[in-house]
Amino acid sequence: MVTAKNAWALVPLRLLVGFGFAAHGYAKLARGPENFAAILQAIGIPAPGLMAWATSLLEFLGGILLMLGAYVLPLSLPLSVVMVTAMFGVHFRYGFSSIRLQAFGASGAVFGPVGYELNLLYVAALMVLALSGPSPVSVDRWLCNRKGEQS
């Protein structure tokens, strides 16, 4: 467990990871889950239409809940599954690096395909958050205090 002294270090991690998931989920919903379903179908995910909606909503709502510090432990596994699926379905073939600068021209930088580095960072961050217990200013901490549990 995290001590009171260093528990605050988890707050920015929780906020950033949550925001990242929420932003990606929102982007999938805004573009239309049917567009994401085409990608899922191309990488061989079963029931791509259903999985596109499920993934988009999980990322969006799960990201918001992470930012609030609510249900961090139970959300960590399904969000990690999303990251591992993306890692092996899309990013693994491009190697580790998430930044592959190919050129720089008048219109700015040109980047190549994204590797699996960020997927691993998200999974590691979710593991840290899940294993550390409730952080300060979180719904999970409030719920523990309300139940009279030590966190």
mmCIF file of C-alpha atoms in Angstrom:
data_model
loop_
_atom_site.group_PDB
_atom_site.id
_atom_site.type_symbol
_atom_site.label_atom_id
_atom_site.label_comp_id
_atom_site.label_asym_id
_atom_site.label_seq_id
_atom_site.Cartn_x
_atom_site.Cartn_y
_atom_site.Cartn_z
ATOM 1 C CA MET A 1 0.000 0.000 0.000
ATOM 2 C CA VAL A 2 0.977 3.568 -0.496
ATOM 3 C CA THR A 3 1.710 5.633 2.574
ATOM 4 C CA ALA A 4 0.027 8.958 3.246
ATOM 5 C CA LYS A 5 3.360 10.646 2.594
ATOM 6 C CA ASN A 6 3.659 9.515 -1.032
ATOM 7 C CA ALA A 7 0.001 8.878 -1.934
ATOM 8 C CA TRP A 8 -0.291 12.307 -3.547
ATOM 9 C CA ALA A 9 2.184 11.205 -6.223
ATOM 10 C CA LEU A 10 -0.538 8.940 -7.621
ATOM 11 C CA VAL A 11 -3.007 11.770 -8.229
ATOM 12 C CA PRO A 12 -1.341 13.236 -11.355
ATOM 13 C CA LEU A 13 -0.764 9.724 -12.703
ATOM 14 C CA ARG A 14 -4.436 8.849 -12.184
ATOM 15 C CA LEU A 15 -5.566 12.110 -13.803
ATOM 16 C CA LEU A 16 -3.318 11.739 -16.847
ATOM 17 C CA VAL A 17 -4.121 8.068 -17.456
ATOM 18 C CA GLY A 18 -7.823 8.750 -17.002
ATOM 19 C CA PHE A 19 -7.717 11.728 -19.340
ATOM 20 C CA GLY A 20 -5.861 9.694 -21.963
ATOM 21 C CA PHE A 21 -8.480 6.953 -21.937
ATOM 22 C CA ALA A 22 -11.371 9.437 -21.912
ATOM 23 C CA ALA A 23 -9.877 11.396 -24.831
ATOM 24 C CA HIS A 24 -9.391 8.261 -26.928
ATOM 25 C CA GLY A 25 -12.868 6.980 -26.082
ATOM 26 C CA TYR A 26 -14.408 10.349 -26.941
ATOM 27 C CA ALA A 27 -12.542 10.411 -30.273
ATOM 28 C CA LYS A 28 -13.901 6.964 -31.160
ATOM 29 C CA LEU A 29 -17.439 8.013 -30.228
ATOM 30 C CA ALA A 30 -17.171 11.347 -32.087
ATOM 31 C CA ARG A 31 -15.917 9.685 -35.289
ATOM 32 C CA GLY A 32 -18.572 7.019 -34.984
ATOM 33 C CA PRO A 33 -17.980 3.580 -33.519
ATOM 34 C CA GLU A 34 -18.719 2.077 -36.936
ATOM 35 C CA ASN A 35 -15.411 3.538 -38.165
ATOM 36 C CA PHE A 36 -13.587 1.913 -35.264
ATOM 37 C CA ALA A 37 -15.494 -1.329 -35.956
ATOM 38 C CA ALA A 38 -13.885 -1.462 -39.412
ATOM 39 C CA ILE A 39 -10.457 -1.366 -37.755
ATOM 40 C CA LEU A 40 -11.440 -4.075 -35.275
ATOM 41 C CA GLN A 41 -12.726 -6.238 -38.118
ATOM 42 C CA ALA A 42 -9.452 -5.781 -40.021
ATOM 43 C CA ILE A 43 -7.420 -7.040 -37.050
ATOM 44 C CA GLY A 44 -9.728 -10.006 -36.511
ATOM 45 C CA ILE A 45 -11.669 -8.977 -33.401
ATOM 46 C CA PRO A 46 -14.952 -10.930 -33.170
ATOM 47 C CA ALA A 47 -18.249 -8.999 -33.151
ATOM 48 C CA PRO A 48 -16.494 -5.789 -34.249
ATOM 49 C CA GLY A 49 -19.625 -3.600 -34.072
ATOM 50 C CA LEU A 50 -20.398 -4.600 -30.502
ATOM 51 C CA MET A 51 -16.736 -4.440 -29.481
ATOM 52 C CA ALA A 52 -16.349 -0.973 -31.031
ATOM 53 C CA TRP A 53 -19.187 0.363 -28.877
ATOM 54 C CA ALA A 54 -17.997 -1.507 -25.787
ATOM 55 C CA THR A 55 -14.390 -0.317 -26.179
ATOM 56 C CA SER A 56 -15.361 3.275 -26.950
ATOM 57 C CA LEU A 57 -17.676 3.504 -23.943
ATOM 58 C CA LEU A 58 -15.221 1.689 -21.664
ATOM 59 C CA GLU A 59 -12.435 4.091 -22.599
ATOM 60 C CA PHE A 60 -14.597 7.202 -22.318
ATOM 61 C CA LEU A 61 -16.529 6.371 -19.149
ATOM 62 C CA GLY A 62 -13.657 4.405 -17.619
ATOM 63 C CA GLY A 63 -11.313 7.332 -18.210
ATOM 64 C CA ILE A 64 -13.698 9.724 -16.490
ATOM 65 C CA LEU A 65 -14.064 7.323 -13.562
ATOM 66 C CA LEU A 66 -10.275 6.994 -13.314
ATOM 67 C CA MET A 67 -9.921 10.774 -13.191
ATOM 68 C CA LEU A 68 -12.443 10.788 -10.349
ATOM 69 C CA GLY A 69 -10.608 7.935 -8.671
ATOM 70 C CA ALA A 70 -13.714 5.773 -8.776
ATOM 71 C CA TYR A 71 -13.561 1.988 -9.186
ATOM 72 C CA VAL A 72 -9.880 2.125 -10.138
ATOM 73 C CA LEU A 73 -9.165 -1.495 -9.209
ATOM 74 C CA PRO A 74 -12.011 -3.122 -11.187
ATOM 75 C CA LEU A 75 -11.487 -0.817 -14.193
ATOM 76 C CA SER A 76 -7.775 -1.576 -14.432
ATOM 77 C CA LEU A 77 -8.201 -5.071 -15.867
ATOM 78 C CA PRO A 78 -10.591 -4.300 -18.759
ATOM 79 C CA LEU A 79 -8.645 -1.144 -19.652
ATOM 80 C CA SER A 80 -5.423 -3.176 -19.641
ATOM 81 C CA VAL A 81 -7.074 -5.723 -21.938
ATOM 82 C CA VAL A 82 -7.868 -2.899 -24.373
ATOM 83 C CA MET A 83 -4.222 -1.799 -24.295
ATOM 84 C CA VAL A 84 -2.834 -5.315 -24.744
ATOM 85 C CA THR A 85 -5.244 -5.947 -27.628
ATOM 86 C CA ALA A 86 -4.121 -2.723 -29.318
ATOM 87 C CA MET A 87 -0.493 -3.591 -28.634
ATOM 88 C CA PHE A 88 -0.619 -7.021 -30.279
ATOM 89 C CA GLY A 89 -3.280 -6.219 -32.879
ATOM 90 C CA VAL A 90 -1.787 -2.980 -34.181
ATOM 91 C CA HIS A 91 1.424 -1.667 -32.645
ATOM 92 C CA PHE A 92 3.679 -4.671 -31.972
ATOM 93 C CA ARG A 93 4.802 -5.050 -35.601
ATOM 94 C CA TYR A 94 6.270 -1.536 -35.488
ATOM 95 C CA GLY A 95 8.628 -2.210 -32.592
ATOM 96 C CA PHE A 96 8.934 -0.528 -29.237
ATOM 97 C CA SER A 97 9.280 3.191 -30.015
ATOM 98 C CA SER A 98 6.153 5.323 -30.031
ATOM 99 C CA ILE A 99 7.891 8.184 -31.846
ATOM 100 C CA ARG A 100 9.368 7.425 -35.238
ATOM 101 C CA LEU A 101 10.457 10.710 -36.790
ATOM 102 C CA GLN A 102 10.884 10.096 -40.508
ATOM 103 C CA ALA A 103 11.356 13.588 -41.880
ATOM 104 C CA PHE A 104 10.989 17.254 -41.140
ATOM 105 C CA GLY A 105 9.795 19.594 -43.858
ATOM 106 C CA ALA A 106 8.060 22.911 -44.399
ATOM 107 C CA SER A 107 4.785 21.521 -43.041
ATOM 108 C CA GLY A 108 6.473 20.131 -39.927
ATOM 109 C CA ALA A 109 7.403 16.717 -38.662
ATOM 110 C CA VAL A 110 6.423 13.515 -40.446
ATOM 111 C CA PHE A 111 6.054 10.493 -38.198
ATOM 112 C CA GLY A 112 5.931 6.808 -39.012
ATOM 113 C CA PRO A 113 3.843 4.082 -37.415
ATOM 114 C CA VAL A 114 3.536 4.062 -33.626
ATOM 115 C CA GLY A 115 5.114 1.181 -31.697
ATOM 116 C CA TYR A 116 3.896 -0.428 -28.467
ATOM 117 C CA GLU A 117 5.726 1.809 -25.969
ATOM 118 C CA LEU A 118 2.655 3.794 -24.916
ATOM 119 C CA ASN A 119 0.551 0.663 -24.563
ATOM 120 C CA LEU A 120 3.081 -0.709 -22.071
ATOM 121 C CA LEU A 121 3.180 2.596 -20.199
ATOM 122 C CA TYR A 122 -0.619 2.622 -19.868
ATOM 123 C CA VAL A 123 -0.651 -0.989 -18.626
ATOM 124 C CA ALA A 124 2.144 -0.260 -16.126
ATOM 125 C CA ALA A 125 0.352 2.869 -14.890
ATOM 126 C CA LEU A 126 -2.908 0.940 -14.464
ATOM 127 C CA MET A 127 -1.052 -1.737 -12.484
ATOM 128 C CA VAL A 128 0.483 0.890 -10.189
ATOM 129 C CA LEU A 129 -2.877 2.557 -9.613
ATOM 130 C CA ALA A 130 -4.671 -0.744 -9.010
ATOM 131 C CA LEU A 131 -2.057 -2.110 -6.610
ATOM 132 C CA SER A 132 -1.584 1.118 -4.658
ATOM 133 C CA GLY A 133 -5.044 1.481 -3.224
ATOM 134 C CA PRO A 134 -7.147 4.639 -3.167
ATOM 135 C CA SER A 135 -5.276 7.891 -3.656
ATOM 136 C CA PRO A 136 -6.160 11.220 -2.033
ATOM 137 C CA VAL A 137 -9.095 13.198 -3.424
ATOM 138 C CA SER A 138 -10.694 10.131 -4.967
ATOM 139 C CA VAL A 139 -14.129 8.578 -4.870
ATOM 140 C CA ASP A 140 -12.542 5.282 -3.826
ATOM 141 C CA ARG A 141 -10.906 6.965 -0.807
ATOM 142 C CA TRP A 142 -14.213 8.623 0.099
ATOM 143 C CA LEU A 143 -16.010 5.263 -0.155
ATOM 144 C CA CYS A 144 -13.378 3.572 2.047
ATOM 145 C CA ASN A 145 -13.639 6.330 4.652
ATOM 146 C CA ARG A 146 -17.424 6.147 4.548
ATOM 147 C CA LYS A 147 -17.306 2.395 5.212
ATOM 148 C CA GLY A 148 -14.771 2.969 7.986
ATOM 149 C CA GLU A 149 -12.020 1.021 6.213
ATOM 150 C CA GLN A 150 -8.334 1.834 6.461
ATOM 151 C CA SER A 151 -6.779 2.725 3.126
#
